[in-house]
Every structure is written in C-alpha cells, then in structure tokens.
CSV table of C-alpha atoms and ligand atoms in Angstrom, one decimal:
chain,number,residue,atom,x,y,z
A,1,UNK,CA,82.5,79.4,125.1
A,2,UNK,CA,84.5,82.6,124.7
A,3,UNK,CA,83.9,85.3,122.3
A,4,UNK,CA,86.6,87.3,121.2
A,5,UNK,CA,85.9,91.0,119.7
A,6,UNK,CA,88.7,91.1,117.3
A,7,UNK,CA,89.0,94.9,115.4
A,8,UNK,CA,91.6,94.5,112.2
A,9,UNK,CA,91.1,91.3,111.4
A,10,UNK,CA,91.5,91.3,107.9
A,11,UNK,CA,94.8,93.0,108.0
A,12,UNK,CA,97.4,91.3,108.2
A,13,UNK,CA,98.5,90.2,111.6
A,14,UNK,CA,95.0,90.4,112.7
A,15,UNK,CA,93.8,87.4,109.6
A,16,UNK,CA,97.0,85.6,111.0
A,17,UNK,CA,95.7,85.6,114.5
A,18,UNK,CA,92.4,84.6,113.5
A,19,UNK,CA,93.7,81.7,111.7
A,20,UNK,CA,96.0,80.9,114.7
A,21,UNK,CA,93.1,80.9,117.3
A,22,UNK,CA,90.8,78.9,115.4
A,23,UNK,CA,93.7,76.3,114.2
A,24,UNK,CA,94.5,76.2,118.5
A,25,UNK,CA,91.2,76.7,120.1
A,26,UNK,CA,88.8,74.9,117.3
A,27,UNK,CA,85.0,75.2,118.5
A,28,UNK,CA,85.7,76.4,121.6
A,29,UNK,CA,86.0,80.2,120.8
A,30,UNK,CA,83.5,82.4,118.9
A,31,UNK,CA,85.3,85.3,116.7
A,32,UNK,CA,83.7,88.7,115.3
A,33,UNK,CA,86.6,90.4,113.4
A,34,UNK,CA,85.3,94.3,113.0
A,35,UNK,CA,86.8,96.1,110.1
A,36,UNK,CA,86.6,98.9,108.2
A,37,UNK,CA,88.8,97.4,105.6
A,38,UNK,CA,90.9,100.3,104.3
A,39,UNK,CA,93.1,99.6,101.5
A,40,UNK,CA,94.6,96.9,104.1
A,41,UNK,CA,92.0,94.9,104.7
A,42,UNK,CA,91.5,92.1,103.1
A,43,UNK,CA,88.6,89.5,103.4
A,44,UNK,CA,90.6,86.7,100.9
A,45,UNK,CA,93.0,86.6,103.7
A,46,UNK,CA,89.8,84.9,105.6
A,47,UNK,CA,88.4,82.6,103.0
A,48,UNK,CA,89.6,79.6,105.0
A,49,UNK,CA,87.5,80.8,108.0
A,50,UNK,CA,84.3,82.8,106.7
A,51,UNK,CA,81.9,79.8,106.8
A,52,UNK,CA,83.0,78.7,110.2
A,53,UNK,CA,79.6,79.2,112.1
A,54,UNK,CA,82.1,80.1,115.2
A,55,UNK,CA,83.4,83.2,112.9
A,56,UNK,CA,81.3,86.6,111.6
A,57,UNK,CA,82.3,89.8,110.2
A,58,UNK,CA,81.1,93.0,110.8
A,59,UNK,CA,82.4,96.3,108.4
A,60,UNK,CA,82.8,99.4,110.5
A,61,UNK,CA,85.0,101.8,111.7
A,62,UNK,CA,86.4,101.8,115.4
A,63,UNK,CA,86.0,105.4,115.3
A,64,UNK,CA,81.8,104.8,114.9
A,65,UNK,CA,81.1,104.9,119.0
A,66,UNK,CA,77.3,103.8,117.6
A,67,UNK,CA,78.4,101.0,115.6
A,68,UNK,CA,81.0,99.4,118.2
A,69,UNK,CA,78.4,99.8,121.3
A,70,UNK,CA,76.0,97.6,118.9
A,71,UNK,CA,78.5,94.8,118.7
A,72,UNK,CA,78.9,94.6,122.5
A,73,UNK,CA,75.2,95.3,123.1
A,74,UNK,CA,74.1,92.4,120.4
A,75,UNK,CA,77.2,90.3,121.8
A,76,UNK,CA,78.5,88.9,125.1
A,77,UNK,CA,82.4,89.4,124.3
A,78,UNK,CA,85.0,88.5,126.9
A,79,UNK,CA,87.8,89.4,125.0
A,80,UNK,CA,88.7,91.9,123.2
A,81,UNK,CA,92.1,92.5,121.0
A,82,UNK,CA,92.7,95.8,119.2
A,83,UNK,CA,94.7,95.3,116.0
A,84,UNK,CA,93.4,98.1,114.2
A,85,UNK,CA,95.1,100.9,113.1
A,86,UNK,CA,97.0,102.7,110.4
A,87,UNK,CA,100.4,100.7,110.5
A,88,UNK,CA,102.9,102.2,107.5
A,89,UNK,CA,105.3,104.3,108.7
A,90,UNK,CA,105.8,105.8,105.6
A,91,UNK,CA,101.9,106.3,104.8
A,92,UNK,CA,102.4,108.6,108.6
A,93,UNK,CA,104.9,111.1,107.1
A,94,UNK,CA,103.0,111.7,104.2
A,95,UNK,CA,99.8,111.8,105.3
A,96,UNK,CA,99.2,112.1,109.5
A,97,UNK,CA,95.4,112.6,110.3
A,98,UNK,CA,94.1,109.8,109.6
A,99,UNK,CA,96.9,107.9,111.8
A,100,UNK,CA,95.7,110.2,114.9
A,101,UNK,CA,92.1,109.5,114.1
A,102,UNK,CA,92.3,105.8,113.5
A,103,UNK,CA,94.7,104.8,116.0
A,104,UNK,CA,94.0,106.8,118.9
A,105,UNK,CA,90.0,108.1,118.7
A,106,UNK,CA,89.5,104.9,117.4
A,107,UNK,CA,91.0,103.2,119.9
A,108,UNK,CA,89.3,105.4,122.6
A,109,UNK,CA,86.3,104.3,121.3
A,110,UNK,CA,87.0,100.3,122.1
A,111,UNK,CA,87.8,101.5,125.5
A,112,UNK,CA,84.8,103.1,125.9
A,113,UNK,CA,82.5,100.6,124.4
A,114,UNK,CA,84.1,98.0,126.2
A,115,UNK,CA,84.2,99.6,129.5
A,116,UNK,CA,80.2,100.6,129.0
A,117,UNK,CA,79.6,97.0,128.8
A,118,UNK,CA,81.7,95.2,131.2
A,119,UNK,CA,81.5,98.1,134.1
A,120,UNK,CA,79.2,96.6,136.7
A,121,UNK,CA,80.1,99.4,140.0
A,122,UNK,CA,82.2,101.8,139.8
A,123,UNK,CA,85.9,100.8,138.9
A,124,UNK,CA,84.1,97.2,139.3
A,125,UNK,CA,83.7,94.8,136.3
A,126,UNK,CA,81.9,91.5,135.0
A,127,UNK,CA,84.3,88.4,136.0
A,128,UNK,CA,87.0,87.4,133.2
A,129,UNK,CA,86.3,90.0,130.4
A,130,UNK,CA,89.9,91.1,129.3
A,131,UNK,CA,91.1,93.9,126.8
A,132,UNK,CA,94.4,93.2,124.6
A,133,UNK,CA,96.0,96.2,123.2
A,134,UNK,CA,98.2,95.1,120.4
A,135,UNK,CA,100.7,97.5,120.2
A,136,UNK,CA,104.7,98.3,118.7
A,137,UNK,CA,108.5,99.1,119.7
A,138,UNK,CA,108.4,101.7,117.6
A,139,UNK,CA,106.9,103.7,120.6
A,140,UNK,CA,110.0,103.7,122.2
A,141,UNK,CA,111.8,105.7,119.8
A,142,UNK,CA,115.7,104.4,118.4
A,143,UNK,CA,118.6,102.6,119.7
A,144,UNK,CA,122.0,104.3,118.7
A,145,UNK,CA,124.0,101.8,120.5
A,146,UNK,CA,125.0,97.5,120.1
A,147,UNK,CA,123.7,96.0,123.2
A,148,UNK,CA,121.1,98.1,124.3
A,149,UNK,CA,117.7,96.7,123.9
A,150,UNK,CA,113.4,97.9,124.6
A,151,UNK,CA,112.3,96.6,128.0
A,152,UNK,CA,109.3,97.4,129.1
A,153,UNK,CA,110.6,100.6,131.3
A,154,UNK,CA,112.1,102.0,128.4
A,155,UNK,CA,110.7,105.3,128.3
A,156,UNK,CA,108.8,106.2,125.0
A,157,UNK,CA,110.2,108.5,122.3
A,158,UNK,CA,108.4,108.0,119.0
A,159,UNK,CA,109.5,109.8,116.2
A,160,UNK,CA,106.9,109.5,113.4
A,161,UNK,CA,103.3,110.1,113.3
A,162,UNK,CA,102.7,106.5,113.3
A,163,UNK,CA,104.8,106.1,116.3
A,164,UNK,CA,103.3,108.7,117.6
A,165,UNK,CA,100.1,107.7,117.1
A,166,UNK,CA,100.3,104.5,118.5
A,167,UNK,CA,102.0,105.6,121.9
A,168,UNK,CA,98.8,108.1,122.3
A,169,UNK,CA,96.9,105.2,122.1
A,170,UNK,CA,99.1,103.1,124.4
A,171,UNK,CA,99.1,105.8,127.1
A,172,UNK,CA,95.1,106.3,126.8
A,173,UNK,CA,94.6,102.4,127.5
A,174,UNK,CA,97.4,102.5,130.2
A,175,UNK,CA,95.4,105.6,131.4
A,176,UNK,CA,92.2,103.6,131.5
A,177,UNK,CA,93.8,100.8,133.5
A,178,UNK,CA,95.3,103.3,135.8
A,179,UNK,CA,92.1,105.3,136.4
A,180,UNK,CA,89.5,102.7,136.0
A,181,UNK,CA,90.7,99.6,137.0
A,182,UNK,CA,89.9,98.5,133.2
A,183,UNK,CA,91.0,95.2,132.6
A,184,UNK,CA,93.8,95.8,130.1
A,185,UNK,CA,97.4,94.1,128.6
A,186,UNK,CA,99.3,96.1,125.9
A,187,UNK,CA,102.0,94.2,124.3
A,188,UNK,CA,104.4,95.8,122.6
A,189,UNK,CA,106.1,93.9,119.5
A,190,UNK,CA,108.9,94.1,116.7
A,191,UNK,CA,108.5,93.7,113.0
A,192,UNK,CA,106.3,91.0,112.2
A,193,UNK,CA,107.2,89.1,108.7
A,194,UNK,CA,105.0,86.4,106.8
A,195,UNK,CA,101.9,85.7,104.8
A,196,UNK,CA,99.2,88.1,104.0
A,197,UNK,CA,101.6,90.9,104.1
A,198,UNK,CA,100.7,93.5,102.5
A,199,UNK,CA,103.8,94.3,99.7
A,200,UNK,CA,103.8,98.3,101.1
A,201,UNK,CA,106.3,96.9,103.9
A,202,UNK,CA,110.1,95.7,103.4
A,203,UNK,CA,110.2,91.6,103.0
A,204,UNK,CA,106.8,91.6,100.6
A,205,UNK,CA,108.1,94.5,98.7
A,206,UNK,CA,111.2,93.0,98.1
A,207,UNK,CA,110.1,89.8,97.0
A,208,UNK,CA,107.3,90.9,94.7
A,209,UNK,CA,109.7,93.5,93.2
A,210,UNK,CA,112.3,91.0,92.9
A,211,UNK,CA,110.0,88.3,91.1
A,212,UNK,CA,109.1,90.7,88.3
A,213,UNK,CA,112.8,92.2,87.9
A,214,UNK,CA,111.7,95.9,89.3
A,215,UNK,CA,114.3,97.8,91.0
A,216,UNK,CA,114.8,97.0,95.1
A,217,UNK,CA,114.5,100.4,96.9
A,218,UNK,CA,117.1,100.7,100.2
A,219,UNK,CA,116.2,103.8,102.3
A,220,UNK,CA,119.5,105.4,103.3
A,221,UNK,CA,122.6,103.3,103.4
A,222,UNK,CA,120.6,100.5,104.4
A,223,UNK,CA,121.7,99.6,107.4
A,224,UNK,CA,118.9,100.5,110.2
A,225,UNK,CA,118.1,97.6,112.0
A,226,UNK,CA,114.6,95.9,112.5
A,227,UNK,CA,114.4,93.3,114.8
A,228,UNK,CA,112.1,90.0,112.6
A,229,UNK,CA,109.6,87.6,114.4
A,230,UNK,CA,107.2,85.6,112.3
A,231,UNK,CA,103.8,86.7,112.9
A,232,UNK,CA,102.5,83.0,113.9
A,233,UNK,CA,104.8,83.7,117.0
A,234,UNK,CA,102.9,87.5,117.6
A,235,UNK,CA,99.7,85.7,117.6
A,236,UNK,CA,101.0,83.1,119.9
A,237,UNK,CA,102.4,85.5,122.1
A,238,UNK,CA,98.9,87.5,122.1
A,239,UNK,CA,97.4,84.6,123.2
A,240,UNK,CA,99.3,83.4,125.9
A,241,UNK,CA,99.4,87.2,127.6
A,242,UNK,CA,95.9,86.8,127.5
A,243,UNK,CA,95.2,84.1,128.8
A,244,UNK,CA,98.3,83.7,131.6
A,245,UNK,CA,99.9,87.1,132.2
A,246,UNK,CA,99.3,89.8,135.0
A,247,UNK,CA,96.5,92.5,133.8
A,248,UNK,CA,97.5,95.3,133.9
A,249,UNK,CA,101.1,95.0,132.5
A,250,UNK,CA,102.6,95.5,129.3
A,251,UNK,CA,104.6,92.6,127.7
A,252,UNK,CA,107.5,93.3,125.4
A,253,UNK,CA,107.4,90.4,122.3
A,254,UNK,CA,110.4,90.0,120.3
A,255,UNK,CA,112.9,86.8,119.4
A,256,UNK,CA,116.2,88.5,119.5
A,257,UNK,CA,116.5,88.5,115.4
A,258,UNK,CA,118.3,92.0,114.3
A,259,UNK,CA,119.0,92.0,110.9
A,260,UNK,CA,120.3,95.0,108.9
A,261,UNK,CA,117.5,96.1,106.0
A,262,UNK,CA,120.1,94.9,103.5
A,263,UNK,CA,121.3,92.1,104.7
A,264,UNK,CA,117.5,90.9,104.8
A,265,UNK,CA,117.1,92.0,101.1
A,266,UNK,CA,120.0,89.8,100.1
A,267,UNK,CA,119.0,87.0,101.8
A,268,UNK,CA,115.5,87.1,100.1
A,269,UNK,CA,117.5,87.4,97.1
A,270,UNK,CA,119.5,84.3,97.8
A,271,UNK,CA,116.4,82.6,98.6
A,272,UNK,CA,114.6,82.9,95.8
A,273,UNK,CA,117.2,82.0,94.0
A,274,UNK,CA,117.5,79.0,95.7
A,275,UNK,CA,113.2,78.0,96.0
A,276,UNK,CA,113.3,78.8,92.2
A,277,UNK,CA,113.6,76.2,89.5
A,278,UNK,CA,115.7,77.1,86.7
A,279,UNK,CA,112.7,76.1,84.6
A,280,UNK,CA,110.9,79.2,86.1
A,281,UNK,CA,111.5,82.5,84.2
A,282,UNK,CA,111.3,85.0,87.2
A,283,UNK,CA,114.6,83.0,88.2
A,284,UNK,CA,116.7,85.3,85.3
A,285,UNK,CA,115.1,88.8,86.7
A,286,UNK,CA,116.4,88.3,90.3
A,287,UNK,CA,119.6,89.6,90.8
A,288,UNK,CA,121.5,91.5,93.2
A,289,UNK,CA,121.9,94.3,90.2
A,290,UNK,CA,118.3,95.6,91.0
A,291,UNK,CA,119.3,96.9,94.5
A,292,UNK,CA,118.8,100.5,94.3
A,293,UNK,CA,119.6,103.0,97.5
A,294,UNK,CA,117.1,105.6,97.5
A,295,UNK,CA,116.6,109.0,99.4
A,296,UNK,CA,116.2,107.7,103.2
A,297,UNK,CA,113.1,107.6,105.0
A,298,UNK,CA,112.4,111.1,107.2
A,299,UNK,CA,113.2,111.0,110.7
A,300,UNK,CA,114.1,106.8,109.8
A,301,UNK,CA,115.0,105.1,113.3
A,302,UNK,CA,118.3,103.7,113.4
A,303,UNK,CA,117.8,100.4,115.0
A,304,UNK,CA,115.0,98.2,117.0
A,305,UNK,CA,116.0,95.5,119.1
A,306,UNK,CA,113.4,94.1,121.9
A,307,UNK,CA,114.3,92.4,125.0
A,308,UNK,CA,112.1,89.4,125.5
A,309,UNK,CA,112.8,88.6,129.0
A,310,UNK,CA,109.7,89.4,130.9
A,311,UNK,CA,107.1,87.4,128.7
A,312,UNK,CA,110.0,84.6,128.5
A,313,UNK,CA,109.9,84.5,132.3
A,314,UNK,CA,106.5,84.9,133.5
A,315,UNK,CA,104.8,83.5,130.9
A,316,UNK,CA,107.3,81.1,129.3
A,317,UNK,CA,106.6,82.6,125.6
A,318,UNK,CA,109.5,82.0,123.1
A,319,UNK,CA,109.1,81.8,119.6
A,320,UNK,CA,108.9,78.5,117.8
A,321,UNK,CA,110.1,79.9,114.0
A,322,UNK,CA,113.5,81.1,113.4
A,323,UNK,CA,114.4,83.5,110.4
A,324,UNK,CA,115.8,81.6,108.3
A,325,UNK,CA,113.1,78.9,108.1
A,326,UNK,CA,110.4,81.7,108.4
A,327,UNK,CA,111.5,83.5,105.4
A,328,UNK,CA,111.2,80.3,103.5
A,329,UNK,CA,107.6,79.6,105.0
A,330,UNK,CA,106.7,83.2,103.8
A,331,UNK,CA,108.7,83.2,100.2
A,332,UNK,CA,107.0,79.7,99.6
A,333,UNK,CA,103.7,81.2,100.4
A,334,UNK,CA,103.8,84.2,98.2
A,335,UNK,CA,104.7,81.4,95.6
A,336,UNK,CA,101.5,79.6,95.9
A,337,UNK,CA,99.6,83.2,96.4
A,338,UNK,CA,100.8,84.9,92.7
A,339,UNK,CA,97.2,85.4,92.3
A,340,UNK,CA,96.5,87.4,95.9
A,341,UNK,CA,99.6,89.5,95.3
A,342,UNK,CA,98.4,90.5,91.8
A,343,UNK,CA,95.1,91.2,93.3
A,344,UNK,CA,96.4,93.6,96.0
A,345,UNK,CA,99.0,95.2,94.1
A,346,UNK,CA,96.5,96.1,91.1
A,347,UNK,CA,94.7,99.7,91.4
A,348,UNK,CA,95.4,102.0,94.3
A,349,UNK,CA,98.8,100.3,95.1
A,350,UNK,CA,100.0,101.7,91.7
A,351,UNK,CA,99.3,104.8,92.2
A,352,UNK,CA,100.9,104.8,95.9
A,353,UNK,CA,104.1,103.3,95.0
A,354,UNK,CA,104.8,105.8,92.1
A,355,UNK,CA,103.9,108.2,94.5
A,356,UNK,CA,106.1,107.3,96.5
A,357,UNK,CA,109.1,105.7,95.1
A,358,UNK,CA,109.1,108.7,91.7
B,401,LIG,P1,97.6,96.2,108.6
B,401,LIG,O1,97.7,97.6,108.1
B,401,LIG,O2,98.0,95.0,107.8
B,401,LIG,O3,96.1,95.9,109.0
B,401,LIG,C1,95.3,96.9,109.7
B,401,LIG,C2,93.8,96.4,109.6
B,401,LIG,O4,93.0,97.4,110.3
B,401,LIG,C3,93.3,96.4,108.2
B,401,LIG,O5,92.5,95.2,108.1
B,401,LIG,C4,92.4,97.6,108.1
B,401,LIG,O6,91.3,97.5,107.2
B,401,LIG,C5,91.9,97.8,109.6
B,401,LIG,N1,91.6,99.2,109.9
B,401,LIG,C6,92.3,100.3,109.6
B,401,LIG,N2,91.6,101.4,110.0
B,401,LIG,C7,90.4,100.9,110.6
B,401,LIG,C8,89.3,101.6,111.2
B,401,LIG,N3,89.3,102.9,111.3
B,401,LIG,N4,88.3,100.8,111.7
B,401,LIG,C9,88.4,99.4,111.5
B,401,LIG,N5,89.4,98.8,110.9
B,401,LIG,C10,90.4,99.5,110.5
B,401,LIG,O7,98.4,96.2,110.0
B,401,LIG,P2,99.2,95.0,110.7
B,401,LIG,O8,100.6,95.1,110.2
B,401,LIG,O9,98.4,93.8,110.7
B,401,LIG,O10,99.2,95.6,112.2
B,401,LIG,C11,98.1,95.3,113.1
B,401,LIG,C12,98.4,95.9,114.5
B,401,LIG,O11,99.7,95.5,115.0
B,401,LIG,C13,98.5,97.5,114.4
B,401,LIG,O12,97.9,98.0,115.6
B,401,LIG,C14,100.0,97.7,114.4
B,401,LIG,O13,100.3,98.9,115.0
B,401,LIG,C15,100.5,96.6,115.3
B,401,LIG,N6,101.9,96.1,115.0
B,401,LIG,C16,102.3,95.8,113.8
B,401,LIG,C17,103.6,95.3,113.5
B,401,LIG,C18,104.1,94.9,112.2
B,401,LIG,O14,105.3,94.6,112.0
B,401,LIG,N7,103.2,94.9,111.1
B,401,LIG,C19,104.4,95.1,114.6
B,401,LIG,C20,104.0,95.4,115.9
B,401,LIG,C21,102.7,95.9,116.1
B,402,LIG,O1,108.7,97.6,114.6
B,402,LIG,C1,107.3,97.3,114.4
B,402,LIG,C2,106.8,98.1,113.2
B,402,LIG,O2,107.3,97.5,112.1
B,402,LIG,C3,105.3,98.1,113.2
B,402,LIG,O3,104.8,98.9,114.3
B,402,LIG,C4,104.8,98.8,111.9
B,402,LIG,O4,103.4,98.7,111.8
B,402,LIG,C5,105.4,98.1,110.7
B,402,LIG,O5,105.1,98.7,109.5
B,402,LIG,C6,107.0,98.0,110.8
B,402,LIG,O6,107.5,99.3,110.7
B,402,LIG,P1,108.9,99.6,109.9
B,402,LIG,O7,108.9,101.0,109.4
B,402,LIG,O8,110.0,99.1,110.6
B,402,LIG,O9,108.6,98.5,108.6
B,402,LIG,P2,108.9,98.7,107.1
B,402,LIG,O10,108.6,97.3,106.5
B,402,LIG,O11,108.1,99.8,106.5
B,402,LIG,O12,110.4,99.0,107.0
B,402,LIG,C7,111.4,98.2,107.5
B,402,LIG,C8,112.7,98.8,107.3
B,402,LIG,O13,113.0,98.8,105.9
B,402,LIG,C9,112.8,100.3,107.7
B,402,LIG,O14,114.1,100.5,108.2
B,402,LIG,C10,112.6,101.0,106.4
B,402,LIG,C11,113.2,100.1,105.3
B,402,LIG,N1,112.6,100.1,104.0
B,402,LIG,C12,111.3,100.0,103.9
B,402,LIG,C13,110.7,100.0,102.6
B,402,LIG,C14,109.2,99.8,102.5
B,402,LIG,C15,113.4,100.3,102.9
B,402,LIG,O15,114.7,100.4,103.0
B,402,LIG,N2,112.8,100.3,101.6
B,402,LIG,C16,111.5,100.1,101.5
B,402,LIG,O16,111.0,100.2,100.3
C-alpha cells in the first residue's frame, strides 16, 4: 500500500484531489494531508473522508523543517505532492512575504525532508518514492498574441509576487532534480474551476455575489483571458504524471478552454438563471445590471492559454469535463453548499473584500 504525503490538502484543489484518489484508488492508498490551514484551509471540505482509517491529518506549516522531518520519520511515504502555497494573485500584490516564505522556503523544506529520508548514497535513492510539484502557467509570464500557447520550453517570466513565488519554487525543485538526482515531476496547470473554491477567486465570487444581488467586479475592460479546466481533471492529471510520466520532466495541464473574464461572468449569469426556479427569490437579484468594471488588477496578465500536447501524448491525459457542463456541476454544488459558502465568507473574508474592492 502506498502512502501519499499530501501538503494543502484542505485547500481547495488539494481536498479535490484527496477526494479524487480515494474515490479511484479506495483502500489501496494511505493519505496524510499536512496543513497549516490559513484562512484557505478548510477541514469541512474533508468531512466525507476524515474517518477513513486510510486518511489522517496533521496541522503544521511546510516552513517547520522539525515538524515535516517527523511526518517522514513516523511515516514510510512514497509519494509526495506539494499543493501548498499562497495562491491569490491579488493577496501577492498587496501583501508579498508571506508568498516568498510559504511557497518557496516552504517548499525547500519538502525537498529537504523528503530527500533526508529517501537518500540512500549519494545522488542514490529508496526504489519508487516520487515527489509531485504542483505547480502554475502563471510562471510563464503573458501571451499578447491569438495562437500562441505555454509549452513546456516556454521560458518563464512571472510578473506578480505570486508568480514569482511560485517559479522560485519551481526552479529550486528543478534544481534538486538537476543536482541530486531527486526524484521529482512539476506540472504546470491553468485555472482550475469547481467545488470548494474558495469565493476570493473569479467563478465563486461571481456566483456568490450574484446570488445575493452584490455588484460583479470586472478588473480592467475585462477581457484577459484565463484558460478553465475543472479541477477533477487537475487531480486526474496529477495522478497519471505520477504514476506514468518520465521523472524528471515537467508536464504542462490544460484543455484548451480560453474564455474572456467576461464572457465567463455572463455565462454564470445565464446559468443561474437558467438552474434557478422562478419560485426561488435570488432568481430576481441576478442580473447582468450588477456588472461593475473596476480599477484593473496591477501588472494583470493579458491572457493564459496552455498547450496540452506533451501530457496528451506521452501519457494520454485529456480532460473528461467540458466548460459548459463543469460550470453547471460547480453552480449546482454551490447550490447544495449555501451553508459552506456562508461559513467561509463570514469573518475575515469581510474584512478582505472591503479591503479590497472599497
Ligand atoms: P488554496 O489557496 O485553495 O489552498 C492552499 C492550501 O495550502 C490551504 O489549505 C492552506 O491552508 C494551505 N497552506 C498555505 N500555507 C501553508 C503553509 N505554510 N503550510 C501548510 N499549509 C499551507 O490553493 P489552491 O487553489 O488549491 O492551489 C493549490 C496549489 O495549486 C498551489 O500550489 C497553486 O499554486 C497551484 N495551482 C492553483 C491553480 C488554481 O487555479 N487555483 C492552478 C494551477 C496551480
Ligand atoms: O493560471 C493559474 C492560476 O489561476 C493559479 O496559479 C492561481 O493560484 C489562481 O488563483 C488563478 O489565478 P488568476 O489570477 O488567473 O485567478 P483569479 O480567479 O484571481 O482571476 C481570474 C481572472 O479574473 C483574472 O484575469 C482577474 C479577473 N478578476 C478576478 C477577480 C477576483 C476580476 O475581473 N474580478 C475579480 O473580482
């Protein structure tokens, strides 16, 4: 039985991957999700899973060297995969250190942990134990043109501290596979959309503003370009670099789905018009009129668009959701989780979004 080291777990894409593995690999895996949960983390996103005796949790920071070393002393992990991090763009411009801290020390000290315990010789390491670096296309930078796209070659050019951040951390696990041999994958992927978001980013914003009639905040003219996958197909894609592509190499995931910011925000619109009953009363406050264009985001990349070809050809990964039946999935959810999204957006996230939206 494998166990998998999994850091960010209760964030979002990291409670989405748990949920994936266990729903794919049953009893046959053990996960110990390690977070520090920030305001991100979330352990309801893990009720379904907590009393699985294949599952623990452990609360701690990446950036604690002593507490990390205990998990892989107390623990025989094969496989580790690194979601955590500091992961709003916006949260970067406004407030860097802790992005450098998190994402790159922190990450540092998974390599170094890891590599303590799987190093048997020098450059030389226990059979099968494999690191997964979940990283973003943000690294490399912004695409001013139609057609061109992110391979893997694309040289990186972040522009934010988050970016930024994260292409530190990239180059320090690339630097570890290039130095010591470590047995390493970083894949680099698009926006991810679906449930457990957490409503700082675009689609949960939108919809949770739209429900309650609140004005619908467009950075700039609203036409920068993110490119959407459904998160079920990131964790998919995680899985199956894992497990059958060449350590060592960086796979690009992404399914080809460009869509300007507001053509996303009136689609949601239209959706939620459509999923609503008229009985409902939250059907009356959404309306195109709340669309508001705001002071742009600083430094705001103009458009992300991933090319998909390598992990489409040696692995034979393609996504199974499209947009327009994943933005159902993920509207429909937030339906049935009124209760979560109240919970989350209570408290702190007041006092962030009038600091940021005044
Ligand atoms: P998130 O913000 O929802 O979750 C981050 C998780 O990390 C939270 O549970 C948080 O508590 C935890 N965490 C933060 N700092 C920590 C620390 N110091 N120690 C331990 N845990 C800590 O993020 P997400 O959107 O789920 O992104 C997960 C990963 O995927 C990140 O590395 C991000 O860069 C990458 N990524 C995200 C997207 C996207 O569209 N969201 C796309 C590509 C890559
Ligand atoms: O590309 C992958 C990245 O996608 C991940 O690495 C990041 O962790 C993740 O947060 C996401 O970054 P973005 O900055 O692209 O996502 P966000 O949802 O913040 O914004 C999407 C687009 O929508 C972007 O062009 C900014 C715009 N936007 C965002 C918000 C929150 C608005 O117009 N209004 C808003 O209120």
């Amino acid at each position: 039985m494998k166990t998998y080291l999994v850091t960010g777990g209760a964030g979002f894409i990291g409670s989405n991957y748990i949920h994936y593995m266990f729903k794919k690999y049953n009893d046959e895996i053990r996960i110990i999700n390690v977070d520090k949960l920030t305001y991100a983390g979330n352990l309801e996103n893990l009720k379904d899973v907590e009393d699985r005796e294949n599952y623990s949790f452990v609360k701690a920071d990446i950036c604690d060297a002593d507490a990390i070393n205990k998990i892989f002393e107390e623990n025989d992990i094969d496989r580790v995969v690194h979601f955590a991090a500091e992961s709003h763009v916006d949260r970067s411009i406004k407030n860097p250190d802790v992005f450098i801290k998190t994402n790159v020390l922190g990450t540092l000290v998974m390599l170094n942990a890891a590599k303590a315990a799987w190093e048997i010789g020098d450059n030389v390491y226990k059979e099968d134990k494999k690191f997964l670096h979940v990283s973003t296309d943000e690294v490399y930078g912004s695409l001013e043109k139609e057609g061109e796209y992110f391979y893997e070659t694309t040289p990186y050019d972040p522009h934010s501290p988050y970016s930024a951040s994260k292409a530190s951390s990239d180059f320090l696990v690339k630097s570890y596979m290039d130095t010591y041999k470590f047995p390493a994958n970083i894949t680099n992927c698009s926006n991810n959309y679906g449930p457990y978001q957490f409503p700082e980013k675009l689609i949960p914003l939108i919809i949770n503003n739209a429900l309650q009639g609140k004005k619908l905040p467009v950075y700039g003219d609203g036409k920068n370009v993110r490119d959407w996958l459904y998160v079920e197909d990131h964790a998919k894609g995680i899985d199956m670099v894992q497990e059958q592509g060449r350590l060592f190499e960086t796979y690009n995931i992404g399914g080809h789905n460009e869509k300007q910011n507001i053509e996303i925000i009136n689609l949601i619109i239209d959706t939620l018009q459509e999923m609503l009953p008229d009985s409902d009363p939250r059907k009356k406050l959404v309306s195109k009129d709340l669309i508001t264009y705001v002071e742009d985001r600083k430094g705001h990349d103009r458009r992300y668009a991933i090319a998909p070809d390598k992990i489409k050809a040696e692995i034979g990964w393609v996504p199974d959701t499209c947009f327009a039946e994943g933005i159902k999935l993920t509207i429909a959810w937030f339906f049935e989780h009124e209760e979560w999204m109240q919970r989350v957006t209570s408290g702190d996230y007041q006092k962030y979004y009038e600091e940021m939206y005044k």
